[in-house]
PDB file of C-alpha atoms in Angstrom:
ATOM      1  CA  UNK W   1      24.009  72.043  53.333  1.00 57.00           C
ATOM      2  CA  UNK W   2      23.984  75.656  52.194  1.00 61.00           C
ATOM      3  CA  UNK W   3      25.236  76.790  55.606  1.00 66.00           C
ATOM      4  CA  UNK W   4      28.887  77.195  54.480  1.00 62.00           C
ATOM      5  CA  UNK W   5      27.703  79.395  51.635  1.00 59.00           C
ATOM      6  CA  UNK W   6      25.761  81.617  53.992  1.00 63.00           C
ATOM      7  CA  UNK W   7      28.183  81.746  56.933  1.00 64.00           C
ATOM      8  CA  UNK W   8      31.261  82.335  54.772  1.00 60.00           C
ATOM      9  CA  UNK W   9      29.569  85.176  52.940  1.00 55.00           C
ATOM     10  CA  UNK W  10      29.712  83.275  49.652  1.00 53.00           C
ATOM     11  CA  UNK W  11      27.013  85.043  47.707  1.00 52.00           C
ATOM     12  CA  UNK W  12      28.415  84.970  44.207  1.00 54.00           C
ATOM     13  CA  UNK W  13      27.351  82.601  41.477  1.00 49.00           C
ATOM     14  CA  UNK W  14      30.928  81.245  41.270  1.00 50.00           C
ATOM     15  CA  UNK W  15      30.655  79.804  44.784  1.00 55.00           C
ATOM     16  CA  UNK W  16      27.870  77.405  43.863  1.00 62.00           C
ATOM     17  CA  UNK W  17      27.960  74.306  41.712  1.00 69.00           C
ATOM     18  CA  UNK W  18      28.463  75.261  38.083  1.00 77.00           C
ATOM     19  CA  UNK W  19      25.661  73.105  36.649  1.00 84.00           C
ATOM     20  CA  UNK W  20      22.410  71.360  37.432  1.00 87.00           C
ATOM     21  CA  UNK W  21      21.801  67.757  36.427  1.00 90.00           C
ATOM     22  CA  UNK W  22      18.802  65.585  35.620  1.00 93.00           C
ATOM     23  CA  UNK W  23      17.964  62.296  34.008  1.00 93.00           C
ATOM     24  CA  UNK W  24      14.923  61.029  32.161  1.00 93.00           C
ATOM     25  CA  UNK W  25      14.147  57.438  31.075  1.00 89.00           C
ATOM     26  CA  UNK W  26      12.842  56.584  27.623  1.00 85.00           C
ATOM     27  CA  UNK W  27      11.589  53.272  26.238  1.00 74.00           C
ATOM     28  CA  UNK W  28      12.173  51.239  29.401  1.00 67.00           C
ATOM     29  CA  UNK W  29      10.223  48.292  28.014  1.00 70.00           C
ATOM     30  CA  UNK W  30      11.870  48.232  24.580  1.00 74.00           C
ATOM     31  CA  UNK W  31      14.678  45.965  23.413  1.00 78.00           C
ATOM     32  CA  UNK W  32      17.092  48.872  23.779  1.00 81.00           C
ATOM     33  CA  UNK W  33      16.055  51.211  26.594  1.00 87.00           C
ATOM     34  CA  UNK W  34      17.793  54.563  26.804  1.00 91.00           C
ATOM     35  CA  UNK W  35      18.309  57.207  29.459  1.00 94.00           C
ATOM     36  CA  UNK W  36      18.634  60.915  28.910  1.00 95.00           C
ATOM     37  CA  UNK W  37      21.230  62.614  31.069  1.00 95.00           C
ATOM     38  CA  UNK W  38      21.092  66.416  31.018  1.00 96.00           C
ATOM     39  CA  UNK W  39      23.241  69.190  32.361  1.00 94.00           C
ATOM     40  CA  UNK W  40      22.406  72.891  32.345  1.00 93.00           C
ATOM     41  CA  UNK W  41      25.508  74.974  32.905  1.00 88.00           C
ATOM     42  CA  UNK W  42      26.021  78.344  34.550  1.00 82.00           C
ATOM     43  CA  UNK W  43      26.885  79.768  31.120  1.00 87.00           C
ATOM     44  CA  UNK W  44      23.385  78.973  29.792  1.00 92.00           C
ATOM     45  CA  UNK W  45      24.071  75.760  27.881  1.00 95.00           C
ATOM     46  CA  UNK W  46      21.896  72.667  28.154  1.00 96.00           C
ATOM     47  CA  UNK W  47      23.537  69.464  27.053  1.00 97.00           C
ATOM     48  CA  UNK W  48      21.758  66.097  26.918  1.00 97.00           C
ATOM     49  CA  UNK W  49      23.066  62.667  25.989  1.00 96.00           C
ATOM     50  CA  UNK W  50      20.522  59.953  25.193  1.00 95.00           C
ATOM     51  CA  UNK W  51      22.469  56.747  25.852  1.00 95.00           C
ATOM     52  CA  UNK W  52      21.865  53.034  26.203  1.00 92.00           C
ATOM     53  CA  UNK W  53      20.796  52.067  29.721  1.00 92.00           C
ATOM     54  CA  UNK W  54      20.716  48.748  31.576  1.00 89.00           C
ATOM     55  CA  UNK W  55      17.671  48.673  33.855  1.00 86.00           C
ATOM     56  CA  UNK W  56      18.764  45.397  35.464  1.00 88.00           C
ATOM     57  CA  UNK W  57      21.868  47.083  36.910  1.00 93.00           C
ATOM     58  CA  UNK W  58      20.697  50.721  36.724  1.00 91.00           C
ATOM     59  CA  UNK W  59      23.885  51.681  34.912  1.00 91.00           C
ATOM     60  CA  UNK W  60      25.073  53.075  31.627  1.00 91.00           C
ATOM     61  CA  UNK W  61      28.337  52.728  29.757  1.00 89.00           C
ATOM     62  CA  UNK W  62      27.513  56.010  27.959  1.00 93.00           C
ATOM     63  CA  UNK W  63      27.275  54.014  24.716  1.00 89.00           C
ATOM     64  CA  UNK W  64      25.399  55.128  21.612  1.00 90.00           C
ATOM     65  CA  UNK W  65      25.740  52.144  19.300  1.00 88.00           C
ATOM     66  CA  UNK W  66      24.715  52.224  15.655  1.00 88.00           C
ATOM     67  CA  UNK W  67      21.793  49.958  16.600  1.00 86.00           C
ATOM     68  CA  UNK W  68      20.356  52.643  18.878  1.00 86.00           C
ATOM     69  CA  UNK W  69      18.327  54.899  16.612  1.00 85.00           C
ATOM     70  CA  UNK W  70      16.993  56.919  19.545  1.00 86.00           C
ATOM     71  CA  UNK W  71      20.420  57.647  21.048  1.00 92.00           C
ATOM     72  CA  UNK W  72      21.937  61.027  20.385  1.00 95.00           C
ATOM     73  CA  UNK W  73      23.046  64.389  21.678  1.00 97.00           C
ATOM     74  CA  UNK W  74      21.369  67.738  22.240  1.00 97.00           C
ATOM     75  CA  UNK W  75      23.076  71.082  22.842  1.00 98.00           C
ATOM     76  CA  UNK W  76      21.146  74.319  23.260  1.00 98.00           C
ATOM     77  CA  UNK W  77      22.300  77.843  24.064  1.00 97.00           C
ATOM     78  CA  UNK W  78      19.649  79.362  26.331  1.00 96.00           C
ATOM     79  CA  UNK W  79      21.067  82.872  25.845  1.00 96.00           C
ATOM     80  CA  UNK W  80      20.285  82.893  22.128  1.00 96.00           C
ATOM     81  CA  UNK W  81      17.656  80.126  21.981  1.00 97.00           C
ATOM     82  CA  UNK W  82      15.657  79.950  25.214  1.00 95.00           C
ATOM     83  CA  UNK W  83      12.961  77.811  23.556  1.00 97.00           C
ATOM     84  CA  UNK W  84      15.489  75.189  22.391  1.00 97.00           C
ATOM     85  CA  UNK W  85      14.554  75.337  18.712  1.00 97.00           C
ATOM     86  CA  UNK W  86      18.069  74.760  17.348  1.00 97.00           C
ATOM     87  CA  UNK W  87      20.067  71.711  18.406  1.00 98.00           C
ATOM     88  CA  UNK W  88      23.716  72.753  18.061  1.00 98.00           C
ATOM     89  CA  UNK W  89      25.196  69.334  18.871  1.00 97.00           C
ATOM     90  CA  UNK W  90      25.702  68.350  15.248  1.00 97.00           C
ATOM     91  CA  UNK W  91      26.592  71.769  13.814  1.00 97.00           C
ATOM     92  CA  UNK W  92      30.015  72.271  12.222  1.00 97.00           C
ATOM     93  CA  UNK W  93      32.482  73.790  14.647  1.00 97.00           C
ATOM     94  CA  UNK W  94      30.714  72.500  17.766  1.00 97.00           C
ATOM     95  CA  UNK W  95      32.697  69.277  18.114  1.00 96.00           C
ATOM     96  CA  UNK W  96      35.003  70.598  20.863  1.00 96.00           C
ATOM     97  CA  UNK W  97      32.100  72.088  22.825  1.00 95.00           C
ATOM     98  CA  UNK W  98      30.139  68.833  22.570  1.00 96.00           C
ATOM     99  CA  UNK W  99      33.169  66.787  23.679  1.00 94.00           C
ATOM    100  CA  UNK W 100      33.768  69.122  26.630  1.00 92.00           C
ATOM    101  CA  UNK W 101      30.118  69.063  27.716  1.00 93.00           C
ATOM    102  CA  UNK W 102      29.937  65.269  27.347  1.00 94.00           C
ATOM    103  CA  UNK W 103      33.024  64.859  29.553  1.00 92.00           C
ATOM    104  CA  UNK W 104      31.515  67.172  32.194  1.00 90.00           C
ATOM    105  CA  UNK W 105      28.188  65.330  32.049  1.00 92.00           C
ATOM    106  CA  UNK W 106      29.882  61.956  32.522  1.00 92.00           C
ATOM    107  CA  UNK W 107      31.900  63.350  35.460  1.00 89.00           C
ATOM    108  CA  UNK W 108      28.572  64.163  37.111  1.00 85.00           C
ATOM    109  CA  UNK W 109      27.394  66.589  39.729  1.00 78.00           C
ATOM    110  CA  UNK W 110      29.951  65.461  42.307  1.00 73.00           C
ATOM    111  CA  UNK W 111      32.693  66.958  40.151  1.00 74.00           C
ATOM    112  CA  UNK W 112      31.303  70.419  40.866  1.00 66.00           C
ATOM    113  CA  UNK W 113      31.362  70.097  44.644  1.00 60.00           C
ATOM    114  CA  UNK W 114      34.903  71.438  44.970  1.00 52.00           C
ATOM    115  CA  UNK W 115      33.570  74.930  44.256  1.00 49.00           C
ATOM    116  CA  UNK W 116      31.544  74.877  47.471  1.00 48.00           C
ATOM    117  CA  UNK W 117      33.421  76.200  50.525  1.00 50.00           C
ATOM    118  CA  UNK W 118      33.473  74.053  53.638  1.00 50.00           C
ATOM    119  CA  UNK W 119      33.948  74.871  57.305  1.00 49.00           C
ATOM    120  CA  UNK W 120      36.492  73.244  59.572  1.00 47.00           C
ATOM    121  CA  UNK W 121      35.116  70.725  62.085  1.00 44.00           C
TER     122      UNK W 121
END
């Protein structure tokens, strides 16, 4: 509910979740199906991990084995590249940013809920 945000006067961007999340399947019928998990952050980054996915259990181990040619990472800065023409994920010097974004993506949207104020019952 957005009620705590409205009733507590929480109108700043910092009071909301710090990212939005989505997922997109690819190659569900292939020998190695993958799922794309994306996160767009409040600081204008979009990070996507294309990882192996098990449709029988609807789970991922976040693996990107050498056998998975379609697995990979994407990182775009929407401030400087709104059209997503330059994937920064494999650029020199971006390793720490990619590792940080991957950890946040794996933690999922529930990890951002602590930023939302709640009311006492």
